[in-house]
CSV table of C-alpha atoms in Angstrom, one decimal:
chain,number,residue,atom,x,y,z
Q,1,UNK,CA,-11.8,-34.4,-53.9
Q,2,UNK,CA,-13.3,-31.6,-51.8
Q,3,UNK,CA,-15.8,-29.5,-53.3
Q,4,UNK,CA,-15.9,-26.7,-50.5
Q,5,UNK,CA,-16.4,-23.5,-52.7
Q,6,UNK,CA,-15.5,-24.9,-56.1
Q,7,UNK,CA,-18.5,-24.4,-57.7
Q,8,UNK,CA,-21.8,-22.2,-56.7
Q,9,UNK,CA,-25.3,-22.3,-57.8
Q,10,UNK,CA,-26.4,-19.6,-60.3
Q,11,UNK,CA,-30.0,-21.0,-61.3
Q,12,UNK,CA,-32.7,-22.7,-59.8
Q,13,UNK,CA,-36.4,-22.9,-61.1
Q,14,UNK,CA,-39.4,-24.9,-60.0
Q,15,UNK,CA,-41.9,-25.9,-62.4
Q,16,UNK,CA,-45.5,-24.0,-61.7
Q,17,UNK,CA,-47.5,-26.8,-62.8
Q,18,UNK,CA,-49.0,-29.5,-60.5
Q,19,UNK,CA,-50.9,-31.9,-62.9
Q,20,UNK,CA,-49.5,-31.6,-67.1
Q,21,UNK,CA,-52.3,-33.7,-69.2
Q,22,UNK,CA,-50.5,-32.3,-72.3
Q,23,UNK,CA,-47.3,-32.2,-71.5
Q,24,UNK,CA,-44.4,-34.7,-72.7
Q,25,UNK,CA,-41.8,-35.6,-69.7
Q,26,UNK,CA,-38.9,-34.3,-72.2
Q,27,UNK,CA,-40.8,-31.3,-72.8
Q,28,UNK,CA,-40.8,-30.8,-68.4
Q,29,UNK,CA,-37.7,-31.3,-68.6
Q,30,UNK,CA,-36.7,-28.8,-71.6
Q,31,UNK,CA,-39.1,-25.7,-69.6
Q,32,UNK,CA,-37.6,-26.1,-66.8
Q,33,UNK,CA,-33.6,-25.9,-68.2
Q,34,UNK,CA,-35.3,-22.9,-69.7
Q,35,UNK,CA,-36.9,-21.6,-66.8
Q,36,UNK,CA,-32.9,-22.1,-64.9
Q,37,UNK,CA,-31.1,-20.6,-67.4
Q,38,UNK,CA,-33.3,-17.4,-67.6
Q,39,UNK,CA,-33.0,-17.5,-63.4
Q,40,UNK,CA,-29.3,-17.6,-63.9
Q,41,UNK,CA,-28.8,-15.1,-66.8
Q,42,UNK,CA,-27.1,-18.1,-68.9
Q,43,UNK,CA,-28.3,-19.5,-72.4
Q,44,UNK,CA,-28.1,-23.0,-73.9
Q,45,UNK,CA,-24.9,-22.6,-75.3
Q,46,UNK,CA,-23.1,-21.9,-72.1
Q,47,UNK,CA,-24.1,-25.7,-71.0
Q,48,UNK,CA,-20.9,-28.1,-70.9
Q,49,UNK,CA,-22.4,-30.4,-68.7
Q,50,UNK,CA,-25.9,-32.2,-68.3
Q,51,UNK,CA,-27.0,-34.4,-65.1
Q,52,UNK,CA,-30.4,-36.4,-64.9
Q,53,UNK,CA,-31.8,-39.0,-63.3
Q,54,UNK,CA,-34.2,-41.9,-64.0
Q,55,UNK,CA,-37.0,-39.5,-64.4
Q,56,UNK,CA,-35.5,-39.0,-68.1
Q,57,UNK,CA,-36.8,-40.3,-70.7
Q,58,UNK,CA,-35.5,-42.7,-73.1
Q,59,UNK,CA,-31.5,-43.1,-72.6
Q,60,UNK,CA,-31.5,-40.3,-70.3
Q,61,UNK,CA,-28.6,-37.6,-70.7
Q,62,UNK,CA,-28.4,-39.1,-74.5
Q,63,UNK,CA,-31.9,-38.8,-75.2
Q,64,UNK,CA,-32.1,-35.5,-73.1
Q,65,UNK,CA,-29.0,-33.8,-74.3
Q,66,UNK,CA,-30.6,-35.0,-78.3
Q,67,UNK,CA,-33.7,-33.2,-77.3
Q,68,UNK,CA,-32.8,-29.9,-75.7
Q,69,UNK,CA,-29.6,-29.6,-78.6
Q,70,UNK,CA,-27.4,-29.3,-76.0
Q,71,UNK,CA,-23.7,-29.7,-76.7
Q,72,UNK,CA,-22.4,-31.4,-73.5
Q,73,UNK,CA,-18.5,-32.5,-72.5
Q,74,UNK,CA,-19.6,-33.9,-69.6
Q,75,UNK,CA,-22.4,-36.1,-68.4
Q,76,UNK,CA,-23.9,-38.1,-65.4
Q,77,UNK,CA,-27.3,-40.0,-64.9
Q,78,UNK,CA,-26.7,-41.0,-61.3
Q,79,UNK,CA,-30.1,-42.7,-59.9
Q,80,UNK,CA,-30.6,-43.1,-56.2
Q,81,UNK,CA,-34.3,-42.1,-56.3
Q,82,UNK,CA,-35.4,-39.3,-54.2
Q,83,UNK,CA,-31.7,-38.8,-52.8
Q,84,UNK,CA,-30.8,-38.8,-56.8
Q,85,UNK,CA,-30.5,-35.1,-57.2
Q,86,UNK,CA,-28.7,-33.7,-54.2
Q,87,UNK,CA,-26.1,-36.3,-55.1
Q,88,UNK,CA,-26.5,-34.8,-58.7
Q,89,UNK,CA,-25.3,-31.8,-57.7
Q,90,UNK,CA,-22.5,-32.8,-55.3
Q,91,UNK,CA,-21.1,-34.6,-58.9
Q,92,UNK,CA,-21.3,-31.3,-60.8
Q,93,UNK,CA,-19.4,-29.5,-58.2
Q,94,UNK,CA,-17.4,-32.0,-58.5
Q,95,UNK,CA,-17.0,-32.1,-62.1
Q,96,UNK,CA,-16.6,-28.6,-62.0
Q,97,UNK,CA,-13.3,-28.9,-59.7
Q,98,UNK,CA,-12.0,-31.5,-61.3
Q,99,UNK,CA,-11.9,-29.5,-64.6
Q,100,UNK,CA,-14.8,-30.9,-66.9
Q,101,UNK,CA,-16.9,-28.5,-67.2
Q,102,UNK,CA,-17.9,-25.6,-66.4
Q,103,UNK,CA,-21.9,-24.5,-66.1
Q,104,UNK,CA,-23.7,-27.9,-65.3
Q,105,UNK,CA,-27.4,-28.3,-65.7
Q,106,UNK,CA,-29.5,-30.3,-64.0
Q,107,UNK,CA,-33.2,-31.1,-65.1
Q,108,UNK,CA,-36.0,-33.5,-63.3
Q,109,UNK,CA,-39.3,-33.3,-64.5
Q,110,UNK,CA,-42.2,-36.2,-63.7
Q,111,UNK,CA,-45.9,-37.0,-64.7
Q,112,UNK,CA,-47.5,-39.2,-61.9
Q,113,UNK,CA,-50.2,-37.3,-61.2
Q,114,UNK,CA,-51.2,-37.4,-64.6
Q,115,UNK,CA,-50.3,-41.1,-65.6
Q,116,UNK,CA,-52.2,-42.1,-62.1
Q,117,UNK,CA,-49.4,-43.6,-60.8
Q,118,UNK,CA,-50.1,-44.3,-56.6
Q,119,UNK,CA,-46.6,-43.2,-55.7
Q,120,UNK,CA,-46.4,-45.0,-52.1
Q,121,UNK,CA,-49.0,-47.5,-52.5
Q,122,UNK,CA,-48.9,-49.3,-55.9
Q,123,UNK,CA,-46.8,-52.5,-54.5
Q,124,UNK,CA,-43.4,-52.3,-56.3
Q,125,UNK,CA,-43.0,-54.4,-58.7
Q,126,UNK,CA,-39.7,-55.1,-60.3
Q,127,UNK,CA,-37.2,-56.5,-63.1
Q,128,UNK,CA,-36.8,-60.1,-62.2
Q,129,UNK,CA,-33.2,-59.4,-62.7
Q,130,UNK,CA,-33.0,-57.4,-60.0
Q,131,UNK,CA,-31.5,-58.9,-57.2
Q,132,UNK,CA,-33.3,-58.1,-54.4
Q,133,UNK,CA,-36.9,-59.1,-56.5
Q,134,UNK,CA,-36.9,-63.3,-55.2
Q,135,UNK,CA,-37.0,-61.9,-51.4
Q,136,UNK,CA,-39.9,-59.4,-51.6
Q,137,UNK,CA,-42.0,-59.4,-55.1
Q,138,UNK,CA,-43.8,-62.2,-53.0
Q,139,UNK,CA,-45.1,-60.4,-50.4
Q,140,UNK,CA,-46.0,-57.0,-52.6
Q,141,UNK,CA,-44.5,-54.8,-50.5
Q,142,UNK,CA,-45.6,-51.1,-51.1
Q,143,UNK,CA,-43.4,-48.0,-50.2
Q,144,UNK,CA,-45.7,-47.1,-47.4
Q,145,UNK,CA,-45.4,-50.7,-45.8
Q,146,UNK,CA,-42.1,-50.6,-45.7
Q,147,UNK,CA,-42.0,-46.9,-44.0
Q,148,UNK,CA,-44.8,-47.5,-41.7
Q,149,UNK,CA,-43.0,-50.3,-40.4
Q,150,UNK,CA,-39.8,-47.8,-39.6
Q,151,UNK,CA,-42.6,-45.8,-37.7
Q,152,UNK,CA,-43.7,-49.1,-35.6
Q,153,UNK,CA,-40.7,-49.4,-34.8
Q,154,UNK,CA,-39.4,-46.2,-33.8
Q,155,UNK,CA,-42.5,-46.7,-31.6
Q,156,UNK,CA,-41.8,-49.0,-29.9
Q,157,UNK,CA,-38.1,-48.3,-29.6
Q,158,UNK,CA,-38.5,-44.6,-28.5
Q,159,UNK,CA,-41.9,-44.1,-27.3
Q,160,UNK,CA,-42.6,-41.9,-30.9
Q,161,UNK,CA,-46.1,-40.8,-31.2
Q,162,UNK,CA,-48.9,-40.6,-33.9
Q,163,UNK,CA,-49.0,-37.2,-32.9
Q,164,UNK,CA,-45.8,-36.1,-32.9
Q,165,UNK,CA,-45.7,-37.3,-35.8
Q,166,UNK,CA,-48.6,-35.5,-37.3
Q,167,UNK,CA,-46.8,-32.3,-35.9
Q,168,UNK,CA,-44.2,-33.0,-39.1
Q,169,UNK,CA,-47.2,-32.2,-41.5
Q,170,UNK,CA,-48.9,-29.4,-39.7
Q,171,UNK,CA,-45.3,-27.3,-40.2
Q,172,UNK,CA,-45.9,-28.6,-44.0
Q,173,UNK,CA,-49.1,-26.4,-43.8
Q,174,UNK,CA,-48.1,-23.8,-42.4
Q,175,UNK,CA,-45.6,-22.8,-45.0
Q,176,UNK,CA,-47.9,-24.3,-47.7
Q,177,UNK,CA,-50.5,-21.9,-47.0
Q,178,UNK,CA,-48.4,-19.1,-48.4
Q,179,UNK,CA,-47.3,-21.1,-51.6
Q,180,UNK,CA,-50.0,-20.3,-53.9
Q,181,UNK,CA,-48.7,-23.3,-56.1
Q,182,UNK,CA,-48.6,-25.6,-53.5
Q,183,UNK,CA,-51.3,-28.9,-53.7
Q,184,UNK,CA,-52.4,-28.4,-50.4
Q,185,UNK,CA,-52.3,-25.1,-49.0
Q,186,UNK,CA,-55.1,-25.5,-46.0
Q,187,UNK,CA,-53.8,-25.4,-42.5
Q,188,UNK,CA,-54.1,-28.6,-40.8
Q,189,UNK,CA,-53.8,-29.4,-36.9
Q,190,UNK,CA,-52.5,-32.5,-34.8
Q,191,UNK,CA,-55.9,-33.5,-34.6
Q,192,UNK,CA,-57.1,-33.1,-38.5
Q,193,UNK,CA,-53.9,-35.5,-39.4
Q,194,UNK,CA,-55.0,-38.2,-36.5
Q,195,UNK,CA,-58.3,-38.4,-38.3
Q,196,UNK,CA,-57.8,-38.7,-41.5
Q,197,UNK,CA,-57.8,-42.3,-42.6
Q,198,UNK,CA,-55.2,-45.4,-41.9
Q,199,UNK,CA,-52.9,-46.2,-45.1
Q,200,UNK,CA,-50.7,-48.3,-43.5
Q,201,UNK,CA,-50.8,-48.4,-39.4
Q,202,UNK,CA,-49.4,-46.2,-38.1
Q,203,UNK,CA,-49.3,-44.1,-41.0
Q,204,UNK,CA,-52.4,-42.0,-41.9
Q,205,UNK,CA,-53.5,-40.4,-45.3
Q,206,UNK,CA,-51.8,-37.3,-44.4
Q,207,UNK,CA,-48.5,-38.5,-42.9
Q,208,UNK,CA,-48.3,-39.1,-46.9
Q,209,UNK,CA,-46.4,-36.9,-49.6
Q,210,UNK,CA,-49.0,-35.5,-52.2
Q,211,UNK,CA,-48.9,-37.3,-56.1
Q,212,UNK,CA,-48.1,-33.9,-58.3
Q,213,UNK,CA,-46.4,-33.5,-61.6
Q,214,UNK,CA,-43.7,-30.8,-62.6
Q,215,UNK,CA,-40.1,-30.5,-62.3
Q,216,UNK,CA,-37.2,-28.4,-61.5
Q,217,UNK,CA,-33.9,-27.5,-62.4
Q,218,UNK,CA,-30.4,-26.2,-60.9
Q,219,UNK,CA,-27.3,-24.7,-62.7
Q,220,UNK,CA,-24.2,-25.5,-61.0
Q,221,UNK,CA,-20.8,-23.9,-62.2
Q,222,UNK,CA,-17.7,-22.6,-61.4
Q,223,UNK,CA,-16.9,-19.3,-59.0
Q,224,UNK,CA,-15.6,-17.2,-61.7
Q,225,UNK,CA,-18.7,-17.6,-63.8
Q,226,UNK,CA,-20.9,-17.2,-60.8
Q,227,UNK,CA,-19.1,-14.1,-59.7
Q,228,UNK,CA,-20.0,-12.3,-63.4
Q,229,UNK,CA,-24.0,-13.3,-62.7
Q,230,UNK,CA,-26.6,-10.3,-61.2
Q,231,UNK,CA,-27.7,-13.3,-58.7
Q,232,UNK,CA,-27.3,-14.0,-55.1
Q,233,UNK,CA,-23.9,-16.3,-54.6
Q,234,UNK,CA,-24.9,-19.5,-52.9
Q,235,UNK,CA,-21.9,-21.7,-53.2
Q,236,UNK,CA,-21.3,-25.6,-52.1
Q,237,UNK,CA,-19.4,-26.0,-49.4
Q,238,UNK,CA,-20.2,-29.6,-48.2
Q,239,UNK,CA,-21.8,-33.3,-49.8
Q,240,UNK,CA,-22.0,-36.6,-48.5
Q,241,UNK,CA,-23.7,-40.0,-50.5
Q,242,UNK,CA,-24.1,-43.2,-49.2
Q,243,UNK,CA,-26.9,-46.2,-50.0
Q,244,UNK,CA,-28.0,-48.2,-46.9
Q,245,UNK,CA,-29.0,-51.5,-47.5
Q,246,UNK,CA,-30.1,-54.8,-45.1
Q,247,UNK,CA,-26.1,-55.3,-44.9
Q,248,UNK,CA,-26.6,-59.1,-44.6
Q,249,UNK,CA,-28.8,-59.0,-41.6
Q,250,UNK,CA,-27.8,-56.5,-39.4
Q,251,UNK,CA,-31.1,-54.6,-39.7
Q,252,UNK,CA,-32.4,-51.7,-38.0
Q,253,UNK,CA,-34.7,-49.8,-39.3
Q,254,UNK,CA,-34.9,-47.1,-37.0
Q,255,UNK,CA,-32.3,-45.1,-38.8
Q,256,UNK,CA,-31.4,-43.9,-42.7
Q,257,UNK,CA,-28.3,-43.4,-44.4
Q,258,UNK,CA,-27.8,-39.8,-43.5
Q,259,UNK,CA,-26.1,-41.0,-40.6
Q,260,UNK,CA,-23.6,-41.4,-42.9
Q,261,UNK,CA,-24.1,-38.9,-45.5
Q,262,UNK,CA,-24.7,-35.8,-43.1
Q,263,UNK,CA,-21.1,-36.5,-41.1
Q,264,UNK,CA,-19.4,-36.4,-44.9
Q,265,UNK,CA,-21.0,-33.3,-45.3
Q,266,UNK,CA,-20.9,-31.6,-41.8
Q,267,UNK,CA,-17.1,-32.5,-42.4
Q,268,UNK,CA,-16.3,-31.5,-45.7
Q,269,UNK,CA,-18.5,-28.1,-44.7
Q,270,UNK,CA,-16.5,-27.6,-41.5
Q,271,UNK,CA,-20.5,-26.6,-39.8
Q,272,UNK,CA,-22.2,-28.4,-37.3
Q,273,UNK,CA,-26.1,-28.9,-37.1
Q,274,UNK,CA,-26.1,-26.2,-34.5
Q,275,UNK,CA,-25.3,-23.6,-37.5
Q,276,UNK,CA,-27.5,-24.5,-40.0
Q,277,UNK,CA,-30.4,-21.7,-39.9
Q,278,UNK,CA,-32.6,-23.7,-42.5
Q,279,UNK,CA,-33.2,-27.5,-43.5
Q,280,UNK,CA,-34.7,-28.7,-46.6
Q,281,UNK,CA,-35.7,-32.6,-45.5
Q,282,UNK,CA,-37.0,-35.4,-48.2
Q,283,UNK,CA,-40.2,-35.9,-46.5
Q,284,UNK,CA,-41.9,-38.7,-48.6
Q,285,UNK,CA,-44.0,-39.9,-45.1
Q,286,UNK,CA,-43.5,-37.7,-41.5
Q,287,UNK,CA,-41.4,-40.7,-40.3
Q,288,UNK,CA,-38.6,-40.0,-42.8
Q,289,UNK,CA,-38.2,-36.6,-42.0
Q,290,UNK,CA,-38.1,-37.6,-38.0
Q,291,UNK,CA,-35.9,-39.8,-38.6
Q,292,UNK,CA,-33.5,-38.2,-40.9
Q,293,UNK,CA,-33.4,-34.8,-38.4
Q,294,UNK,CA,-32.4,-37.7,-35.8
Q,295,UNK,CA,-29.8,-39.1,-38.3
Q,296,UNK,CA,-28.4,-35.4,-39.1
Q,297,UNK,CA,-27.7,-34.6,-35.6
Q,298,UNK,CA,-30.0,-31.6,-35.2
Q,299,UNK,CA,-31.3,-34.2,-32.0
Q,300,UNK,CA,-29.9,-37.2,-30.2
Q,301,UNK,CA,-31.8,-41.0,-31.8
Q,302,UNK,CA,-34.7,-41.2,-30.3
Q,303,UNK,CA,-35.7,-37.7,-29.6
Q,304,UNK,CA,-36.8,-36.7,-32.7
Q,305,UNK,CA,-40.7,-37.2,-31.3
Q,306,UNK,CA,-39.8,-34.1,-29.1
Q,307,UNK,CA,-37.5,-32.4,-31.7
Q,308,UNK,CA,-40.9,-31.9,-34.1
Q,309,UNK,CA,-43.2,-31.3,-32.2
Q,310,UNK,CA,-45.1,-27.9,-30.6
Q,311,UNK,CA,-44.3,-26.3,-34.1
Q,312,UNK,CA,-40.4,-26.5,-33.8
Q,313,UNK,CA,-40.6,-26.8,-37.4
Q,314,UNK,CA,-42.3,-23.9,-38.0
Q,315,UNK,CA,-40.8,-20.7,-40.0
Q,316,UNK,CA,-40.7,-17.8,-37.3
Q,317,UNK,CA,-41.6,-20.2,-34.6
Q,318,UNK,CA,-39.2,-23.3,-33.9
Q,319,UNK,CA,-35.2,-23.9,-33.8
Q,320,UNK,CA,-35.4,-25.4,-36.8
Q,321,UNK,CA,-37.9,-24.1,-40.5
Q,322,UNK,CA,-38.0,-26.8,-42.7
Q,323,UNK,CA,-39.4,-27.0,-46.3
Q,324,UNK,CA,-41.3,-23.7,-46.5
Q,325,UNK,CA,-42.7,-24.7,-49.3
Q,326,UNK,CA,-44.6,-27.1,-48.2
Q,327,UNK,CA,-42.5,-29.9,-49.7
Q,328,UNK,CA,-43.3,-32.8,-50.2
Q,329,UNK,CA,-46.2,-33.5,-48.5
Q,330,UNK,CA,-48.4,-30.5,-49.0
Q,331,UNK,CA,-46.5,-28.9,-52.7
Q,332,UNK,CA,-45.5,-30.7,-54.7
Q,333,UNK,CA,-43.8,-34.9,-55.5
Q,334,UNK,CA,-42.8,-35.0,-58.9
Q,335,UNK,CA,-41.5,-38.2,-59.6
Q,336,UNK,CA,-39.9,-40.7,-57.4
Q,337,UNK,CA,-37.2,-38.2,-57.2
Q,338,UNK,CA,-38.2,-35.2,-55.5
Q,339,UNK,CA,-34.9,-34.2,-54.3
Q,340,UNK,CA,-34.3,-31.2,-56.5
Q,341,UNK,CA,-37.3,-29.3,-55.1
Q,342,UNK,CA,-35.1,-30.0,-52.2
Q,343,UNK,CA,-32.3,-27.8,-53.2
Q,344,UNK,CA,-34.4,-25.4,-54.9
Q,345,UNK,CA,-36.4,-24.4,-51.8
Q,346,UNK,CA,-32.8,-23.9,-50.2
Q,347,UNK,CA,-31.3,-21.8,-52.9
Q,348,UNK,CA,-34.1,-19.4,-52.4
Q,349,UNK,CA,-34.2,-19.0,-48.6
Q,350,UNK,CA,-30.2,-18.7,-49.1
Q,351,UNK,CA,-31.0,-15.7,-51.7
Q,352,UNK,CA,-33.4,-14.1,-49.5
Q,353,UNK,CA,-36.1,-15.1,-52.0
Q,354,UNK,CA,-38.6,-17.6,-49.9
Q,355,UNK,CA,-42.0,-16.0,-49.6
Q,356,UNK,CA,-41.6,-12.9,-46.9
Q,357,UNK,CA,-43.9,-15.1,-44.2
Q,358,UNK,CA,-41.6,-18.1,-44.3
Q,359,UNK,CA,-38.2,-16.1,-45.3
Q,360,UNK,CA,-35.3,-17.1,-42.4
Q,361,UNK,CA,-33.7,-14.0,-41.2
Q,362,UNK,CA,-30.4,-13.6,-42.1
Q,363,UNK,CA,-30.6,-16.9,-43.5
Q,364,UNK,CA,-26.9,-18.0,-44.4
Q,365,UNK,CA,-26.4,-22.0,-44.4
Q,366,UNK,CA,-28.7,-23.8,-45.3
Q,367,UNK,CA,-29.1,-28.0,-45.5
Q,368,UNK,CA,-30.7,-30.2,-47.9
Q,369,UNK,CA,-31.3,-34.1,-47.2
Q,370,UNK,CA,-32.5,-36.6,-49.5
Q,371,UNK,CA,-33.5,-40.0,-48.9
Q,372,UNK,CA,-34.8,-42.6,-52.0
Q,373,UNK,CA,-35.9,-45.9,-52.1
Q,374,UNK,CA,-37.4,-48.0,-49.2
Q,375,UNK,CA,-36.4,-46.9,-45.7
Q,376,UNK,CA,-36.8,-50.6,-44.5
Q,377,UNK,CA,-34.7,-52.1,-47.1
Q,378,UNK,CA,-32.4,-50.3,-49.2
Q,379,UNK,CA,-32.2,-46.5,-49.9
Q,380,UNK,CA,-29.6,-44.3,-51.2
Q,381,UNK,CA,-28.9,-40.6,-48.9
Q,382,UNK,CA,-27.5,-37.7,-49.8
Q,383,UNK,CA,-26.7,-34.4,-48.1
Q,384,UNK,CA,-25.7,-30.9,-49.1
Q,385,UNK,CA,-24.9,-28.2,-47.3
Q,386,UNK,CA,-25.2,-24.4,-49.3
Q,387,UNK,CA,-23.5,-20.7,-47.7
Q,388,UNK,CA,-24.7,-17.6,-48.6
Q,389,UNK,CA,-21.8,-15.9,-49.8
């Protein structure tokens, strides 16, 4: 079923905080509903359908949908880590279509930060049920091992550089500096990232996404609704979802999954990477967003070294602005799911409503890419693509 201008996004709100000692992850997720329904005009009552991920406590949408009082006809807790909520809303839009409901909500909220939990490094330990646990509980693998080794490879594949590499995060500062929210906000060069200390070779300290709590939240619903709201129309007009795995041996771990879900959503959006104006890019390490702008098409495999670097990244400077917020690795990483601050950044540059130093000009499609899980073993990928109407 195609989604292409079935359903529009009427609210989007980012959580302020960045570290919530005293906060309950239900009671995230209940401020920021609130904080998207009061962005949209909507109230509680006008929810029919709620989306979370595994960020939610308890029994997610049950436990949730108990603890907001929400009156739902139509549910969804899809998990595919940081990919989770892009693909989130590509299932409200396509709940909408399909006649289940009408105004979706969608809530992530997280508490890492405050519950010290080394997103990245902490080796990832796992239900001994789980499939995939024999193979690598053994070895301890860590997020950042796996990634770096994507980077070593790409290396040695392409000719990829630490500092082209490092040019990834000094676009992250440039926008962050203007986000007065944002965990990071100094500037950093090429040479500040290449010094700052070895996690796992060849990724340093600051090719790293920050540890931040917080939370967002979208409202998706349907055009008739949308067109009766005193907000900007940014409406859906392309999604693809796929997971990437280690499909029985045939590794190669110099690309993600987007390869996949980008052409189902350049497809279903009728765009090419050429007309996207802004790009919103899951950028847990620098290599993942390299790699993904490779996998996108916005540069031929292996160029992505050249694509980044010089500041083509930068707002008012490059081809391409990407997370003007500062994403993930200078704003904010709440969760292992940090897709939604994805979409949120993208809703605001669509609306006209990014900070004026970062603000696209006539900003009028815009892309958000999430990636979740291990890059070098198995990951879920989503992609949406948002118009200005």
């Amino acid at each position: 079923m195609s989604i292409h201008g079935k359903a529009y996004i009427v609210g989007a709100y980012e959580h302020p905080t960045r570290k919530a000692p005293d906060k309950s992850v239900a009671q995230l997720h209940a401020e920021v509903a609130k904080g998207a329904l009061d962005d949209a005009g909507l109230n509680k009552d006008d929810i029919d359908g709620y989306f979370c991920s595994g960020d939610a406590p308890g029994m997610g949408p049950t436990s949730m949908v108990d603890y907001m009082n929400l009156r739902p006809k139509h549910v969804d807790s899809t998990d595919i880590g940081g990919a989770s909520y892009l693909t989130l809303v590509n299932h409200a839009a396509q709940a909408i279509a399909a006649g289940k409901c009408n105004v979706a909500l969608i809530t992530l909220a997280g508490r890492p930060r405050s519950e010290g939990v080394t997103t990245g490094t902490t080796p990832r330990l796992r239900n001994p049920s789980q499939a995939d646990f024999q193979w690598e509980y053994p070895y301890g693998i860590a997020n950042v091992n796996g990634y770096a080794m994507c980077a070593m490879r790409h290396m040695h594949e392409y000719g990829t550089t630490s500092e082209q590499l490092a040019w990834i995060k000094v676009a992250a500062s440039h926008h962050a500096q203007y986000n007065e929210r944002a965990m990071l906000r100094d500037v950093v060069t090429v040479e500040d990232v290449l010094a700052s200390p070895v996690v796992a070779d060849p990724l340093r300290r600051l090719d790293c996404c920050v540890v931040s709590d917080g939370g967002g939240a979208l409202i998706v619903a349907r055009p008739e609704i949308a067109r009766t709201l005193k907000r900007p129309l940014v409406k859906i007009i392309g999604a693809g979802e796929t997971v990437k795995h280690q499909m029985g041996g045939e590794i190669d771990l110099t690309y993600s999954g987007a390869v996949w879900s980008g052409a189902a959503a350049f497809a279903e959006a009728k765009v090419t990477p050429a007309d996207i104006k802004y790009a919103s890019i899951y950028d847990s390490f620098t290599i993942t967003v390299l790699i993904q702008l490779e996998d996108l098409g916005f540069c031929a495999k292996g160029e992505g070294g050249k694509f980044v670097a010089d500041g083509n990244l930068i707002s008012g400077v490059g081809k391409l602005p990407f997370n003007t917020d500062g994403g993930g690795l200078c704003n904010n990483h709440p969760a292992n799911r940090g897709g939604m601050t994805k979409v949120i950044e993208a809703v605001r540059q669509l609306r006209g409503e990014a900070h004026p130093a970062v603000q696209v000009p006539n900003c009028n499609l815009a892309l958000a890419q999430g990636t979740g899980g291990m890059l070098a073993t198995r990951h879920g990928s989503a992609t949406l693509i948002m118009e200005r109407e």
